[in-house]
CSV table of C-alpha atoms in Angstrom, one decimal:
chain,number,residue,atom,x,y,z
A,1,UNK,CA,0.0,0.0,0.0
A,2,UNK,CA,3.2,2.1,0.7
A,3,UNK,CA,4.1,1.7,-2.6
A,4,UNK,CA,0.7,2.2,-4.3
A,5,UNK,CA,0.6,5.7,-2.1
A,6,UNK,CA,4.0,6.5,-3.6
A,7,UNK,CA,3.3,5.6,-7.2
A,8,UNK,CA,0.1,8.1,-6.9
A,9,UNK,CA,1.9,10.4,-5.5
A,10,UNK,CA,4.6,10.8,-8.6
A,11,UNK,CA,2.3,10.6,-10.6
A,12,UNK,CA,0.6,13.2,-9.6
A,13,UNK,CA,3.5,15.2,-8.9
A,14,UNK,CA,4.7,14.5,-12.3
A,15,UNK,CA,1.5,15.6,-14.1
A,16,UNK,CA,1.3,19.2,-12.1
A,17,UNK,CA,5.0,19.6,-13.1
A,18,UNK,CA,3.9,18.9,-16.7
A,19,UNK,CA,0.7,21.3,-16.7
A,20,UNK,CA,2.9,24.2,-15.0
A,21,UNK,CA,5.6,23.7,-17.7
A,22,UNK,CA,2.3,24.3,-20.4
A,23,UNK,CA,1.1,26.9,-18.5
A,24,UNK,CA,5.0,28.9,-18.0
A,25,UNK,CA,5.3,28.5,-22.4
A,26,UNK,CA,5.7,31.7,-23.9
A,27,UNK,CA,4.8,32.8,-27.0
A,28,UNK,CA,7.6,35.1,-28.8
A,29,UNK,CA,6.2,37.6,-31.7
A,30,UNK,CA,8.4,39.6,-33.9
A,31,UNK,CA,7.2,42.4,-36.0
A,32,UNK,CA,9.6,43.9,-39.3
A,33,UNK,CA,9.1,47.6,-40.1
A,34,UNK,CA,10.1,49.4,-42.6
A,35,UNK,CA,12.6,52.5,-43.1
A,36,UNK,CA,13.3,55.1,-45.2
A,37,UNK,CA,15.3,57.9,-45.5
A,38,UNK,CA,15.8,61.4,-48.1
A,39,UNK,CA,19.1,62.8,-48.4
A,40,UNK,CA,18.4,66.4,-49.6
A,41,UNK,CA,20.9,68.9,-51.5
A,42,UNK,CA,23.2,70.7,-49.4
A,43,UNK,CA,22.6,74.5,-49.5
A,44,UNK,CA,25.5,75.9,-51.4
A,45,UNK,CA,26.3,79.8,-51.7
A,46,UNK,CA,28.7,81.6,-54.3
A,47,UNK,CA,29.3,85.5,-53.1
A,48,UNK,CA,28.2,87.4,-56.1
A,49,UNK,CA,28.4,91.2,-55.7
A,50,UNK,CA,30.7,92.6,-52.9
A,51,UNK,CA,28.9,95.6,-50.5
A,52,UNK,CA,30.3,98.4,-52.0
A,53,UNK,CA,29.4,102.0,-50.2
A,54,UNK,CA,31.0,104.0,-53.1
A,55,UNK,CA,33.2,107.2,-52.7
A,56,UNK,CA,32.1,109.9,-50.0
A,57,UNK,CA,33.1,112.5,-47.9
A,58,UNK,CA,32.9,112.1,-43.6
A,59,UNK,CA,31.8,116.2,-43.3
A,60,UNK,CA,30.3,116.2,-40.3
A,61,UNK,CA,29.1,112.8,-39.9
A,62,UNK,CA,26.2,110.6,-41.1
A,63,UNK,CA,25.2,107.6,-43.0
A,64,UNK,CA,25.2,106.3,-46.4
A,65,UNK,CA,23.7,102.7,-47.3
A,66,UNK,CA,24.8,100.3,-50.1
A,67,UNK,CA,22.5,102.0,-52.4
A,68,UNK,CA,23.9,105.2,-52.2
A,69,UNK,CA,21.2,107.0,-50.1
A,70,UNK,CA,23.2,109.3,-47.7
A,71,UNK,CA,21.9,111.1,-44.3
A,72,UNK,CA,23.4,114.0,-42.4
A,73,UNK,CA,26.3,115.5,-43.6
A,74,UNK,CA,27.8,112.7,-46.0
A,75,UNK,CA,28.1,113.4,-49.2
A,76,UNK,CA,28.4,110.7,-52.0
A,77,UNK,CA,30.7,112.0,-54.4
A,78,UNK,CA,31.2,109.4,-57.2
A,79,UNK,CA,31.4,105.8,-58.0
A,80,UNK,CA,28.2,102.9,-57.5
A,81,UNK,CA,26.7,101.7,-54.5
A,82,UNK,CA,26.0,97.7,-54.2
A,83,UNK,CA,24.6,95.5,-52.4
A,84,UNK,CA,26.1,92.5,-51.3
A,85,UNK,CA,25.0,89.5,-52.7
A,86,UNK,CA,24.8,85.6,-53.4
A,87,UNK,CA,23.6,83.0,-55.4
A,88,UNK,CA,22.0,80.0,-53.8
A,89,UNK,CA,21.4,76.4,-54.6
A,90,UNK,CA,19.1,74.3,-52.6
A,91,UNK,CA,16.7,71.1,-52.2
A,92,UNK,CA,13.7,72.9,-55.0
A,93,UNK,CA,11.0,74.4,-53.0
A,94,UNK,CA,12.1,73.6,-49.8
A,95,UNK,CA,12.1,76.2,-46.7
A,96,UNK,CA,15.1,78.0,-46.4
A,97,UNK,CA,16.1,80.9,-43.1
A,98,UNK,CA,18.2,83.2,-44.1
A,99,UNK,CA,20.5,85.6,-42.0
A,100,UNK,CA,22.9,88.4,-42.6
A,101,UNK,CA,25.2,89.5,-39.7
A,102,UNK,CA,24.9,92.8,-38.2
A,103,UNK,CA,26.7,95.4,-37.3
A,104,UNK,CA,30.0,94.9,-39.0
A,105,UNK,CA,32.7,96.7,-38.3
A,106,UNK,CA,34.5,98.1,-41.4
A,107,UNK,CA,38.8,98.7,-40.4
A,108,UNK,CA,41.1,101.4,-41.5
A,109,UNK,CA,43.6,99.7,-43.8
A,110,UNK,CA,46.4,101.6,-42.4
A,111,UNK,CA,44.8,102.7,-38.9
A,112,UNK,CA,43.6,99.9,-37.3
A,113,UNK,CA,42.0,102.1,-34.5
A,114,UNK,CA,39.4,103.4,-37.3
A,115,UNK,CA,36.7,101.6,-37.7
A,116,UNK,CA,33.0,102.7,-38.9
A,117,UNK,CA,30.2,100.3,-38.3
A,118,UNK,CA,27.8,99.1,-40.8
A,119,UNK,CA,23.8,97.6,-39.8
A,120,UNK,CA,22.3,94.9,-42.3
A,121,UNK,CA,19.5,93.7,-43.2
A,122,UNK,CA,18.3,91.2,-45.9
A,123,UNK,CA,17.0,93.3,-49.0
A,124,UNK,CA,13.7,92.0,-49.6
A,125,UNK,CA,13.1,92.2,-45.4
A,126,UNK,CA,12.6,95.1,-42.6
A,127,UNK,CA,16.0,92.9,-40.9
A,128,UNK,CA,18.6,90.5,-40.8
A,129,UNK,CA,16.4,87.4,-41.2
A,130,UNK,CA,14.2,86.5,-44.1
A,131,UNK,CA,12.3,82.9,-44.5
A,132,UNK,CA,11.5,82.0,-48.0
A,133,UNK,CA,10.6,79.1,-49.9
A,134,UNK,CA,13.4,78.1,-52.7
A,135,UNK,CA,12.2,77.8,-56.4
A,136,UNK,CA,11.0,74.9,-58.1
A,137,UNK,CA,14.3,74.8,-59.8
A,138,UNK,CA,16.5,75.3,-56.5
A,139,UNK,CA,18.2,78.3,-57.9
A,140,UNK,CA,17.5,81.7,-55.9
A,141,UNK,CA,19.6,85.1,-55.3
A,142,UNK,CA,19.7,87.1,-51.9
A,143,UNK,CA,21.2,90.6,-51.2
A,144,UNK,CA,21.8,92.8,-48.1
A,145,UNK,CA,21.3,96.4,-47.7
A,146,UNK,CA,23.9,97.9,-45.4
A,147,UNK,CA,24.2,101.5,-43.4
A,148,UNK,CA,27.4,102.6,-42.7
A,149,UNK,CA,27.7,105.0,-40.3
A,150,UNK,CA,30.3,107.6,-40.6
A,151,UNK,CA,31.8,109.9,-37.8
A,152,UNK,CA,32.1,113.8,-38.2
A,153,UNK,CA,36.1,113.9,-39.7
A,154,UNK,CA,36.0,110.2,-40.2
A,155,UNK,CA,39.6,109.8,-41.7
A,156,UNK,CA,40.3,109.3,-45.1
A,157,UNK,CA,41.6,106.1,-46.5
A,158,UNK,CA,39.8,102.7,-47.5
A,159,UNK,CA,38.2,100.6,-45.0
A,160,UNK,CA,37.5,97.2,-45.3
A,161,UNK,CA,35.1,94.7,-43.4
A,162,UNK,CA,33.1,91.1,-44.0
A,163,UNK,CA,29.5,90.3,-43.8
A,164,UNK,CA,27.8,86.7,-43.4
A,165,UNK,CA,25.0,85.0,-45.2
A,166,UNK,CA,23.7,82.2,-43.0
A,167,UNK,CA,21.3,79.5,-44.8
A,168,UNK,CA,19.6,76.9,-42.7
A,169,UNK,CA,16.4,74.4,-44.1
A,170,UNK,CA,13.7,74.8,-41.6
């Protein structure tokens, strides 16, 4: 009878061991997306006219801009005015920010310690920044406007400075 009890017993044992192993399976599910990815065209600019302020005399001080329109004492005395400017490629009709820097300070080529200062802003904008939408063909032109002001008996010579077209897709 011992042995009866004991041979139930496994048995028993044994068949709760093999429903808990049923019951502890796990089903494993895997799911495969799919990915995809668009390289677009690197904005590229090529500097096309330099910002030219022309020839002028200081007087007593004043401004003149890039297209040659002069305040307060300045007086523009000959040459052309230009606005600085660049051609862009881009991705076709994609968002593009644009930015100019401003001021920029414009150096005495021999006199260091001159300087005359010079606000920008983009030409088709009231500022520096302007958000447009590049043509279908990915081929647009931007230009900046600059003021230059000039001191009462600035000093004569050239002066030379930079200015910087930032591009960024939105």
């Amino acid at each position: 009878m011992k042995m009866k009890k004991l041979l139930t017993s496994l048995a028993l044992v044994s068949g709760i061991g093999a429903m808990s192993g049923t019951a502890l399976a796990i089903d494993t599910y895997q799911l495969t997306g799919t990915s995809d990815a668009h390289v677009i065209a690197d904005i590229v600019m090529t500097l096309g006219d330099p910002m030219s302020f022309s020839l002028f005399t200081a007087g007593t001080g004043g401004t003149i801009d890039s297209e040659c329109n002069v305040t307060g004492d300045v007086d523009q005395v000959t040459g052309t005015c230009t606005n600085g400017s660049a051609s862009v490629t881009s991705e076709p009709s994609k968002a593009i920010d644009f930015t100019v820097s401003t001021p920029n300070i414009l150096t005495h080529t021999v006199d260091a310690t001159q300087t005359m200062s010079a606000t920008s802003r983009m030409c088709s904008s009231s500022n520096e920044n302007l958000s447009i939408n590049s043509s279908t063909t990915g081929s647009d032109n931007i230009c900046t406007v600059s003021t230059l002001t000039v001191a009462a008996a600035q000093l004569a010579g050239n002066y030379t400075g930079t200015f910087t077209f930032t591009a960024r897709y939105q």
